[in-house]
XYZ file of C-alpha atoms in Angstrom:
558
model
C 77.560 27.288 -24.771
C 79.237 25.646 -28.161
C 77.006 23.269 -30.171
C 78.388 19.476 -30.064
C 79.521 17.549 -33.305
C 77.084 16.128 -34.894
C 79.421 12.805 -34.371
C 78.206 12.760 -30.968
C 75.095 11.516 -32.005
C 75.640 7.750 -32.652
C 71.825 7.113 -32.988
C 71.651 9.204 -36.013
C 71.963 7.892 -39.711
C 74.654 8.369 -41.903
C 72.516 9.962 -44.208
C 71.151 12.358 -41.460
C 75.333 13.549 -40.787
C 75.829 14.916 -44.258
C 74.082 17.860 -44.336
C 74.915 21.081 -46.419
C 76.222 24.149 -44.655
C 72.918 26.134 -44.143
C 71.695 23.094 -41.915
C 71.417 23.896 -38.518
C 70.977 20.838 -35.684
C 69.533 21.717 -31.914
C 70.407 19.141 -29.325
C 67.270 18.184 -27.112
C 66.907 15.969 -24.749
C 67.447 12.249 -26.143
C 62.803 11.492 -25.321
C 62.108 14.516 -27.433
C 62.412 14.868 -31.363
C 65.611 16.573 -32.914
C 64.262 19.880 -34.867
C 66.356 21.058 -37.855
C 65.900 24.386 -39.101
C 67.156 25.378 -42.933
C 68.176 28.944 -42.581
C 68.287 29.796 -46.298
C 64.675 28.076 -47.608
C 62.628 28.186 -44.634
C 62.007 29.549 -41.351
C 58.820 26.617 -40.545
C 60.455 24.002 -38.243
C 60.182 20.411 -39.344
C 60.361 17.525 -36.959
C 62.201 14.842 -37.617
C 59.779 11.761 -37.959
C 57.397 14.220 -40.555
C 60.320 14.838 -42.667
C 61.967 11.633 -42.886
C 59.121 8.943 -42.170
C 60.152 7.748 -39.188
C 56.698 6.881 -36.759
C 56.525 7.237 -32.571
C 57.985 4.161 -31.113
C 56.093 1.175 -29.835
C 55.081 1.394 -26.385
C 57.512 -0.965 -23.858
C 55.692 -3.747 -21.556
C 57.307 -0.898 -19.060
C 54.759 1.660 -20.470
C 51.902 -0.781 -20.503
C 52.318 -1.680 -17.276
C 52.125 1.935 -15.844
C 49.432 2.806 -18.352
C 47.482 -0.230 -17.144
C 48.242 1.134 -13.542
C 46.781 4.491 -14.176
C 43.755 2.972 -15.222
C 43.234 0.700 -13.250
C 43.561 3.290 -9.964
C 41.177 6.258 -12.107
C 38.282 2.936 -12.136
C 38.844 2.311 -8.335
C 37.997 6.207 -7.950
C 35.514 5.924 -9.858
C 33.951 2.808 -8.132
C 34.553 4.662 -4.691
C 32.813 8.228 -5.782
C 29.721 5.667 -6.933
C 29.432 3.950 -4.039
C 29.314 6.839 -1.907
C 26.818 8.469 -3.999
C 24.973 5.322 -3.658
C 25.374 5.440 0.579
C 23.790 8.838 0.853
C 21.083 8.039 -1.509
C 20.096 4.909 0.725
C 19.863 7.140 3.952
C 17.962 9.964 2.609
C 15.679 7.064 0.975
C 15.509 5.754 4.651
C 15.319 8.949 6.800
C 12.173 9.750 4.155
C 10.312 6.693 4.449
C 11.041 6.232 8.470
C 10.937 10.147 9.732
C 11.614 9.343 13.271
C 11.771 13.330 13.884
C 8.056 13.532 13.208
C 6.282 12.741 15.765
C 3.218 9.483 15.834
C 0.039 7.955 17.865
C 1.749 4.877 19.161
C -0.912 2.947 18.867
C -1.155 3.250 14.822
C 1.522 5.048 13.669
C -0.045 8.067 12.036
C 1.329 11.575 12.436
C -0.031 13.350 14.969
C -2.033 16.604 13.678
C -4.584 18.693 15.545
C -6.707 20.419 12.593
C -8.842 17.447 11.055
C -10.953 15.233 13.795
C -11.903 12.828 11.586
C -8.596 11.808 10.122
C -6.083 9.214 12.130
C -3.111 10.550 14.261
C -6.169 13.940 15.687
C -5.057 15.614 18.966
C -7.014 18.260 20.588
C -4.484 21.096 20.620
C -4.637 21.563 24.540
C -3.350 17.770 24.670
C -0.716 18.535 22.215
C 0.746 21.989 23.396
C 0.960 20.397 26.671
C 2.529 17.389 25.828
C 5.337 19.017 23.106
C 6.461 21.384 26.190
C 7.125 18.481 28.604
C 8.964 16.421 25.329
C 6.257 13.435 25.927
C 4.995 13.418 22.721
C 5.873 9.640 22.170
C 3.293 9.195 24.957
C -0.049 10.159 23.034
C -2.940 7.892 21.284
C -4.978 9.493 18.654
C -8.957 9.602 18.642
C -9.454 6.574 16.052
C -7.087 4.742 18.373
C -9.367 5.428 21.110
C -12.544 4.743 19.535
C -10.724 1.368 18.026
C -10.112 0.262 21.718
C -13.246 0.885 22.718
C -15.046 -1.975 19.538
C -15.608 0.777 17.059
C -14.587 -0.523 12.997
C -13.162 2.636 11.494
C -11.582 1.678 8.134
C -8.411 3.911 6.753
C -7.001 2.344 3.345
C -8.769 2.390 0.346
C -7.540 1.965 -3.285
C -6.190 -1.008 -4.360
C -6.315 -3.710 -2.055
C -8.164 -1.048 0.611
C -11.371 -1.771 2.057
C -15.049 0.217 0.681
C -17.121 2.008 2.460
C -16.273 4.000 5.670
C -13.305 6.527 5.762
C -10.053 6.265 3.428
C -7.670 8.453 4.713
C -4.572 6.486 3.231
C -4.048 4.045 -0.243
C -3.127 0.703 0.232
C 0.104 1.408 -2.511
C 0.808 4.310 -0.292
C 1.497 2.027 2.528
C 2.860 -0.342 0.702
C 5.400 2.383 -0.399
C 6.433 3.186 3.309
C 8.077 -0.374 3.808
C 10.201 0.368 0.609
C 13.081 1.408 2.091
C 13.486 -2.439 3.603
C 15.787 -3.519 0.349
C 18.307 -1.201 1.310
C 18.673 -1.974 5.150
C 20.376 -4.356 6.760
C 17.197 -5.642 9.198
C 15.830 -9.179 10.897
C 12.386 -9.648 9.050
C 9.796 -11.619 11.626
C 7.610 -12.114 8.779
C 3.784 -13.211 9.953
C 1.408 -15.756 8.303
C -2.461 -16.720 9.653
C -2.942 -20.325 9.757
C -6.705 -19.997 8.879
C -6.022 -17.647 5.672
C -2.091 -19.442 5.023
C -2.514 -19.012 1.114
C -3.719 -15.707 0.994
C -1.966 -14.244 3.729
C 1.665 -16.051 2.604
C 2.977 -12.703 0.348
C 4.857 -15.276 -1.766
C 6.766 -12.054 -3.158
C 8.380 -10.959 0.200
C 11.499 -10.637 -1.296
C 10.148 -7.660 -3.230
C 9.787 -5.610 0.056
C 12.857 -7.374 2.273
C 15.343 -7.625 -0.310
C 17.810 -10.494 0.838
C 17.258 -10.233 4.451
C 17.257 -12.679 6.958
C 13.518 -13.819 7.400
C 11.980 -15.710 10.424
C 8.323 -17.340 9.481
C 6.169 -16.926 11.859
C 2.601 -18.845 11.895
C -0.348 -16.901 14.412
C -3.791 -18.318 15.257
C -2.987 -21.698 16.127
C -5.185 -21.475 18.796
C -8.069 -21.397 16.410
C -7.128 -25.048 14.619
C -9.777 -27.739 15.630
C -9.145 -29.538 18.943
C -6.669 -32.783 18.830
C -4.828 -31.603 16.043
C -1.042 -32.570 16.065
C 1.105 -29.770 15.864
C 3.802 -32.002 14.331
C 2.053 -32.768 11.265
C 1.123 -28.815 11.039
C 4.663 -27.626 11.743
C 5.768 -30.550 9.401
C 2.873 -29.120 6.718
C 4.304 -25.573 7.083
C 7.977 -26.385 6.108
C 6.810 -28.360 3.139
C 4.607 -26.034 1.789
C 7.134 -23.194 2.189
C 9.969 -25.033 0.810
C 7.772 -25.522 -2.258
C 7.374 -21.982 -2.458
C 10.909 -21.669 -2.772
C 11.125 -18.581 0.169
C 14.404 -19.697 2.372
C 13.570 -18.773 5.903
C 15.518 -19.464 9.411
C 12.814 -21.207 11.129
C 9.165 -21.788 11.289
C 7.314 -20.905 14.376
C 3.743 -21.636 15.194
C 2.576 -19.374 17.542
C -0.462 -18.211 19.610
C -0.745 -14.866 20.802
C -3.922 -15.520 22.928
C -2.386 -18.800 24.638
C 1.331 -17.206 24.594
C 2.164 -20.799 22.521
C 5.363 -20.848 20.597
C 6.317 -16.994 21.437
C 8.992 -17.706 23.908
C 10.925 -20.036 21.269
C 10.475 -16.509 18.679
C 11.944 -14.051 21.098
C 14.734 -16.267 21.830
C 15.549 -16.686 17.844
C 14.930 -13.047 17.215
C 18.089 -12.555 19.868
C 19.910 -15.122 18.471
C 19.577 -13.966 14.690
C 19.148 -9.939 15.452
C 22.932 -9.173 15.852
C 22.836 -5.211 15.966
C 19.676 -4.855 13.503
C 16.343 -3.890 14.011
C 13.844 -6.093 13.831
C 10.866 -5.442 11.455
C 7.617 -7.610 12.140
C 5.673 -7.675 8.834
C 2.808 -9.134 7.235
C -0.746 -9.082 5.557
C -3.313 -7.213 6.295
C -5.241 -8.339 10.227
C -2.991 -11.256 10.370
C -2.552 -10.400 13.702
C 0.965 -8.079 13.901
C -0.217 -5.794 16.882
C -1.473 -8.800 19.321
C 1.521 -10.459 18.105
C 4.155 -7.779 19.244
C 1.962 -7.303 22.458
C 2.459 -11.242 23.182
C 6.074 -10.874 22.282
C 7.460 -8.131 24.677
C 4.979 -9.795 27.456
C 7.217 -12.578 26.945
C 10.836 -10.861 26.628
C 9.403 -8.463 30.136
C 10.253 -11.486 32.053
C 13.922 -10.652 31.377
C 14.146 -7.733 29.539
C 13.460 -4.540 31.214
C 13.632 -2.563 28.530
C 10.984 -4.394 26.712
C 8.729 -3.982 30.139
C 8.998 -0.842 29.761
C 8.014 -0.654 26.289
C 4.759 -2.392 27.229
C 3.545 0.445 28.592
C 3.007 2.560 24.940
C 2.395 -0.570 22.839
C 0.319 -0.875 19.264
C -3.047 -0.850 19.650
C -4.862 -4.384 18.147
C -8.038 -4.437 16.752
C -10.189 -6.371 14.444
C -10.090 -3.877 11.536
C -7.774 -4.663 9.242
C -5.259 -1.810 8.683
C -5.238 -0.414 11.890
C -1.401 0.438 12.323
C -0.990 3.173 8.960
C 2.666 3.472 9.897
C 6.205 2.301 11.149
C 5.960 2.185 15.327
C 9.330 2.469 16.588
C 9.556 0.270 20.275
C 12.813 0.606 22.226
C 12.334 -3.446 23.314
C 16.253 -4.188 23.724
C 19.080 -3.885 25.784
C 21.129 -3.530 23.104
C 19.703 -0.362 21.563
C 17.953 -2.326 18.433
C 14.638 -0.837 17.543
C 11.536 -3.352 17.060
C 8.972 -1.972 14.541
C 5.575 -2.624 13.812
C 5.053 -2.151 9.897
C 1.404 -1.441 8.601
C 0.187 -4.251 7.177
C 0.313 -5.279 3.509
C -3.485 -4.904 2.081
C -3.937 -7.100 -0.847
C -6.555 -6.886 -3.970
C -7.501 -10.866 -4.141
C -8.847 -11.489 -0.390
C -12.160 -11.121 0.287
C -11.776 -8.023 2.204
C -10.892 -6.238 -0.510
C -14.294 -6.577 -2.007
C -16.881 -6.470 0.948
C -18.169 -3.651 2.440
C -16.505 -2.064 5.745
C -19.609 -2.663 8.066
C -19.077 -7.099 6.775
C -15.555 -6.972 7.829
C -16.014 -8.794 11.318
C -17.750 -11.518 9.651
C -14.811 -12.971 7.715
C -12.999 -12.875 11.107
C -13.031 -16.473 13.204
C -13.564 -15.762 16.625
C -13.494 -19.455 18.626
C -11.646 -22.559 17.398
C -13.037 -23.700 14.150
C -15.463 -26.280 13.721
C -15.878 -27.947 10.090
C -19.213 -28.414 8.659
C -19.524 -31.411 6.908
C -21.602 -32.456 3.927
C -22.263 -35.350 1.586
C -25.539 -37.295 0.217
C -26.802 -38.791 3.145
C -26.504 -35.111 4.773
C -28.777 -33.700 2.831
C -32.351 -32.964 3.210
C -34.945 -35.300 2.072
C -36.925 -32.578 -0.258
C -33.092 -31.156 -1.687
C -32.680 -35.131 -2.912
C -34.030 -34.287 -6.528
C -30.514 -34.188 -8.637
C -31.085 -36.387 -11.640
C -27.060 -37.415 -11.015
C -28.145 -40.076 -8.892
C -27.261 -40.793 -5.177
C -24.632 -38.286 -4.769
C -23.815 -34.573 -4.761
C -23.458 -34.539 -8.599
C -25.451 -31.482 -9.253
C -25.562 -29.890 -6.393
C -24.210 -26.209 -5.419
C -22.803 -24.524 -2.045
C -23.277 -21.199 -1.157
C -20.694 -20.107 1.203
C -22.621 -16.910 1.981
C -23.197 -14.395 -0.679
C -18.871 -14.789 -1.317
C -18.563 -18.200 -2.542
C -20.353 -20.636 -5.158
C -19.018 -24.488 -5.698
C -21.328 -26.188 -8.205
C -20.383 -30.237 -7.922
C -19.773 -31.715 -11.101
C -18.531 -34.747 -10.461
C -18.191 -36.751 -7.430
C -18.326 -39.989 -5.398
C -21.741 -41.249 -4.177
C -19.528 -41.159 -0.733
C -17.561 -37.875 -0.901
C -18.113 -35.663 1.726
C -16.748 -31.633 1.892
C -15.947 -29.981 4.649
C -16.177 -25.907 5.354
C -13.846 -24.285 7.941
C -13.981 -20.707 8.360
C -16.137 -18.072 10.286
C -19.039 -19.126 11.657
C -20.965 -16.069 10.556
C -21.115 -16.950 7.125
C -23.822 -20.120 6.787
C -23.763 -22.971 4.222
C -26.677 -23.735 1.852
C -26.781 -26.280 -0.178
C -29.874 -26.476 -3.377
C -30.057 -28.011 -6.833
C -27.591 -26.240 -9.692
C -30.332 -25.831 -11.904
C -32.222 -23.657 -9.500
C -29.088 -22.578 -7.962
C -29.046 -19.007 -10.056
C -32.487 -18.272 -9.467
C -31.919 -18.998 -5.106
C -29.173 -16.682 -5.373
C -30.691 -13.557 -7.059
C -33.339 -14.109 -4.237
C -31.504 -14.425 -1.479
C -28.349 -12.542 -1.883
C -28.056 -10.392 0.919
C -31.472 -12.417 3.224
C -29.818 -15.526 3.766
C -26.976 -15.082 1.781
C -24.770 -12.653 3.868
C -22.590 -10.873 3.636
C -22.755 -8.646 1.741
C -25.740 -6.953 3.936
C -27.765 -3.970 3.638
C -29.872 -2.405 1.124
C -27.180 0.008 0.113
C -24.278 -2.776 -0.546
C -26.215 -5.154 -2.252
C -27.095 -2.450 -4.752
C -23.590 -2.095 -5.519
C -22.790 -5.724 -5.600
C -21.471 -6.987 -8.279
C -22.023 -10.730 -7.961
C -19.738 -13.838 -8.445
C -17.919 -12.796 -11.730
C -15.092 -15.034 -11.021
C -15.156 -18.752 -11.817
C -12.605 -22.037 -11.935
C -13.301 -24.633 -12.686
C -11.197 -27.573 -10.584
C -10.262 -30.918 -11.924
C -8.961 -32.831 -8.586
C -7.027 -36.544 -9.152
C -6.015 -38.588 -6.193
C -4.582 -41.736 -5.803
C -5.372 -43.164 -2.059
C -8.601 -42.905 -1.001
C -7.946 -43.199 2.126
C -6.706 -39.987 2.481
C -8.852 -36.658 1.615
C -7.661 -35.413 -1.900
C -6.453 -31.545 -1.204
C -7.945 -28.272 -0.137
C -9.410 -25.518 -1.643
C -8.878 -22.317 -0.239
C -10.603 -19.353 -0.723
C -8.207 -16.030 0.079
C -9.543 -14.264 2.789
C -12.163 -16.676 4.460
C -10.455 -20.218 4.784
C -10.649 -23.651 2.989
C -13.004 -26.587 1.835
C -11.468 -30.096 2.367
C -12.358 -32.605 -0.261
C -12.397 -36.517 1.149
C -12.874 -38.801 -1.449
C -14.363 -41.580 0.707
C -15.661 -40.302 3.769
C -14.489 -42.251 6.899
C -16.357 -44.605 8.356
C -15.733 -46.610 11.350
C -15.035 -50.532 11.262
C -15.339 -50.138 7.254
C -12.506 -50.232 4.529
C -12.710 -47.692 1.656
C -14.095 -49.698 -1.474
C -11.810 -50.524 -4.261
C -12.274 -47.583 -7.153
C -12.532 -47.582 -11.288
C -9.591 -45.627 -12.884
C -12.304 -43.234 -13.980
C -13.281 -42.636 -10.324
C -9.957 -41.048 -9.176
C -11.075 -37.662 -9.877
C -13.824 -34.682 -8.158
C -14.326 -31.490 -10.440
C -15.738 -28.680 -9.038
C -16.797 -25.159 -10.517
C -15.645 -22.386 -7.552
C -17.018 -18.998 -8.157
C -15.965 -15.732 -6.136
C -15.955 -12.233 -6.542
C -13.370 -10.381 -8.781
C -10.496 -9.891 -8.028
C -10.860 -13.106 -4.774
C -7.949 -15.652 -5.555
C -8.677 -19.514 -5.496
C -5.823 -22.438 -3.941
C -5.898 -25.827 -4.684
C -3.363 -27.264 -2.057
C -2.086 -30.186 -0.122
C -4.844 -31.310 2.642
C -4.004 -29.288 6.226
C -3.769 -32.317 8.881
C -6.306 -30.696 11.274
C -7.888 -32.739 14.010
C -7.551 -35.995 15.547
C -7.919 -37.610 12.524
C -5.211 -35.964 10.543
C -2.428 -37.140 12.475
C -3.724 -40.946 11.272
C -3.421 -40.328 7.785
C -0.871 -37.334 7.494
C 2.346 -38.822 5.831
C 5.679 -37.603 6.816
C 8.407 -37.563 3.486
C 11.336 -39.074 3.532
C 14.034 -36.812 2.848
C 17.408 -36.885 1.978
C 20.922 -36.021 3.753
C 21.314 -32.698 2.093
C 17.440 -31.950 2.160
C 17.926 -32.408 6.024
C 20.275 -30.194 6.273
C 18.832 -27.333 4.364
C 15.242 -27.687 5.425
C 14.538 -24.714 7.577
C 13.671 -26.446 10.799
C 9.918 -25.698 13.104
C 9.483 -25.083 16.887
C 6.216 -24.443 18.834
């Protein structure tokens, strides 16, 4: 094929064209450079751009577009290889943490294992070879569930949070670790609260565990409040305080599961709000998750007959705090949406934590709670020796061997009023001898803790806050203080008194302090006053709110 003219090439410079003879020119196509090769000096090849100075052409908005394209589609592979890798990572995260192919007591949740008796989740192999052949493994209790059933307090958890003496089979942070994998599923949270303990059984950091799941608030032990109290002041209480601890929720329920109270109106919210997701029911430690469940698919067996059925193998409930040590799966819908109930979260500041195993069914209210009440005119004739006067100024509490409230300054007519278990008695003697009574009597009258052995390795009150209390009407009581773990002290200014008007105050008189010492690590609350009683609907004061407030504000039932 003949070369073409070099006057073919209009795009070429004049310069370019006159050429000596040795010059040889190679036609390419017109994207590619045009090499020229001198026969007679050289045989390198030389492009054009190097030889002359000419530099690669700016890109067109043509190119930029396409390059822009290319990138754009390598980032949405990217993306899409990253968010699969993120997909498998959340179900072998979830399959770990809730092994549903290992087999558990359904009363507690721990595996079942036939070589140590002592430890939770023991079968006696005969039981177990048997029921593995007929595939009815789902069906059997383990020995501590038995002996739990029967009255027996068997502890499991210890560390952190867990609970001395007796056996620890399992950490508290170990538990804590198998409700992990609740950030990364999609799941309705029933999330549990105990109206005696509210503050220290709240877990204000859910949203650690749930992630941004949908939570339901659920209050237990209403049945335990003092007789006349209004539940619309407590439900109205509940959403306050929890809107002030910034944790959205659906609703508020206050609930019973003794009485069956306010459990219909969950069950029908849990439907409502479930739409294709399991339902998780979680909470502190013995706030009452097992009895809770129990009262829950007694009420949905009136409709449901897959939750009858599932009443059959149900969690066992007991007094001893961490009784369930694992997820129990509970076929309780018709649409194929697991329930679970999720051991319960042990943590270090309740009193628990820090009393001995064989004291644990002393912090735990049995009846409906009755406040004992003190102030001056309460007090015994040979206790009336304070140098403060006619009133409890210098004076000190013992709430049992757990709790010490030296009075520092109060009203001649303030009165204070205990509610929590009965088991734990109230003394009341000078401060100044007040160190002295308790060395003496720490583990006599002073119980819990009880028992030679635990009051050897007692460690005292090492905790102390001191409270400064303002109020502004005496006519109502001034706040709470609640003790995590064992329930509250409310603090009325000026007692009431039938017939009689509260007495006009000094500006210096609109404050109490108290001194409140507990054990380490034991949390005190200083709170609004809980309306309990007849008399708390009288003086309870409903807020105004706003339009928008009304319409966010998560909204109570009972």
């Amino acid at each position: 094929m003949a070369l073409r003219a070099l006057s073919t090439f209009p795009s070429l410079p004049r310069r370019f064209t006159r050429r000596g003879p040795t010059l040889t020119v190679i036609h390419r196509n017109p994207t590619t450079s045009i090499v020229c090769k001198s026969i007679s000096t050289s045989e390198s090849t030389v492009s054009l751009s190097e030889r002359d100075g000419f530099a690669a052409a700016a890109p067109t908005p043509g190119e930029r577009f396409l390059e822009n394209e290319r990138a754009h589609q390598a980032q949405k592979v990217v993306k899409k290889e990253l968010k699969r890798e993120k997909k498998k990572k959340k179900e072998e995260s979830v399959r770990k943490v809730v092994d549903t192919s290992v087999s558990c007591c359904y009363g507690c949740g721990a595996p079942l294992q036939t070589s140590d008796v002592d430890s939770p989740g023991f079968v006696d192999l005969v039981t177990y070879d048997l029921k593995k052949k007929h595939h009815q493994l789902r069906t059997v209790i383990c020995g501590r569930c038995q002996l739990l059933s029967h009255g027996h307090m068997i502890t499991a958890v210890g560390g952190n949070g867990g609970y001395a003496g007796g056996k620890q089979f399992v950490s508290a942070d170990q538990l804590r670790e198998k409700l992990s994998h609740l950030r990364l599923e999609k799941a309705l949270i029933v999330k549990l609260v105990d109206i005696v303990d509210f503050n220290g059984s709240f877990l204000a950091r859910v949203r650690d565990l749930v992630g941004a799941n949908p939570i339901i608030l659920v209050i237990t032990k209403i049945d335990l409040l003092p007789k006349g109290t209004d539940m619309n002041c407590i439900g109205d209480w509940v959403v306050e305080v929890t809107t002030k601890k910034k944790l959205n929720v659906l609703s508020v329920h206050l609930t019973s599961s003794k009485s069956l109270d306010g459990v219909s109106g969950v069950a029908s919210e849990i439907q409502k709000e479930k739409k294709g997701r399991d339902v998780y029911i979680l909470g502190a430690a013995n706030v009452g998750k097992s009895a809770f469940i129990n009262a829950l698919l007694k009420t949905m067996a009136e409709r449901d007959p897959v939750a009858a059925a599932a009443q059959k193998y149900k969690p066992i409930q007991s007094a001893v705090p961490g009784t369930t040590l694992g997820p129990i799966q509970i076929n309780a819908f018709l649409g194929g949406e697991k329930l679970y109930d999720t051991p319960g979260v042990h943590l270090h500041h309740r009193q628990a934590a820090v009393v001995h195993s064989d004291d644990l069914p002393a912090l735990a209210p049995q009846n409906r709670l009755r406040g004992q009440s003190f102030h001056i005119s309460t007090l015994p004739t040979q206790s009336l020796s304070s140098s403060e006067g006619e009133s409890l100024n210098g004076y000190t509490f013992f709430w049992g061997g757990l709790v010490r409230i030296d009075i520092l300054k109060a009203l001649p007519e303030t009165r204070f009023t205990f509610y929590g278990p009965k088991a734990l008695e109230i003394h009341v003697v000078p401060t100044k001898t007040a160190t002295e009574f308790y060395q003496k009597e720490v583990g006599v009258l002073l119980t819990p803790p009880s028992g030679k052995d635990q009051i050897q390795e007692w460690k005292g009150l090492q905790s102390h806050r001191l409270l400064r209390i303002e109020f502004n009407d005496p006519k109502r009581p001034a706040s709470d203080v609640a003790i995590s773990g064992l329930g509250w002290i409310s603090i009325e200014p000026i007692r009431r008194v039938r017939d009689s008007e509260p007495r006009d105050l000094a500006e210096a008189e609109h404050e109490i302090r108290v001194c409140v010492s507990v054990p380490k690590p034991v949390e005190v609350f200083i709170r609004p006053t809980l309306p309990i009683g007849t008399s708390g609907a009288e003086w309870y004061q409903y807020r105004d709110l706003s339009d928008k407030e009304e319409e966010v504000r998560p909204k109570w039932y009972f």
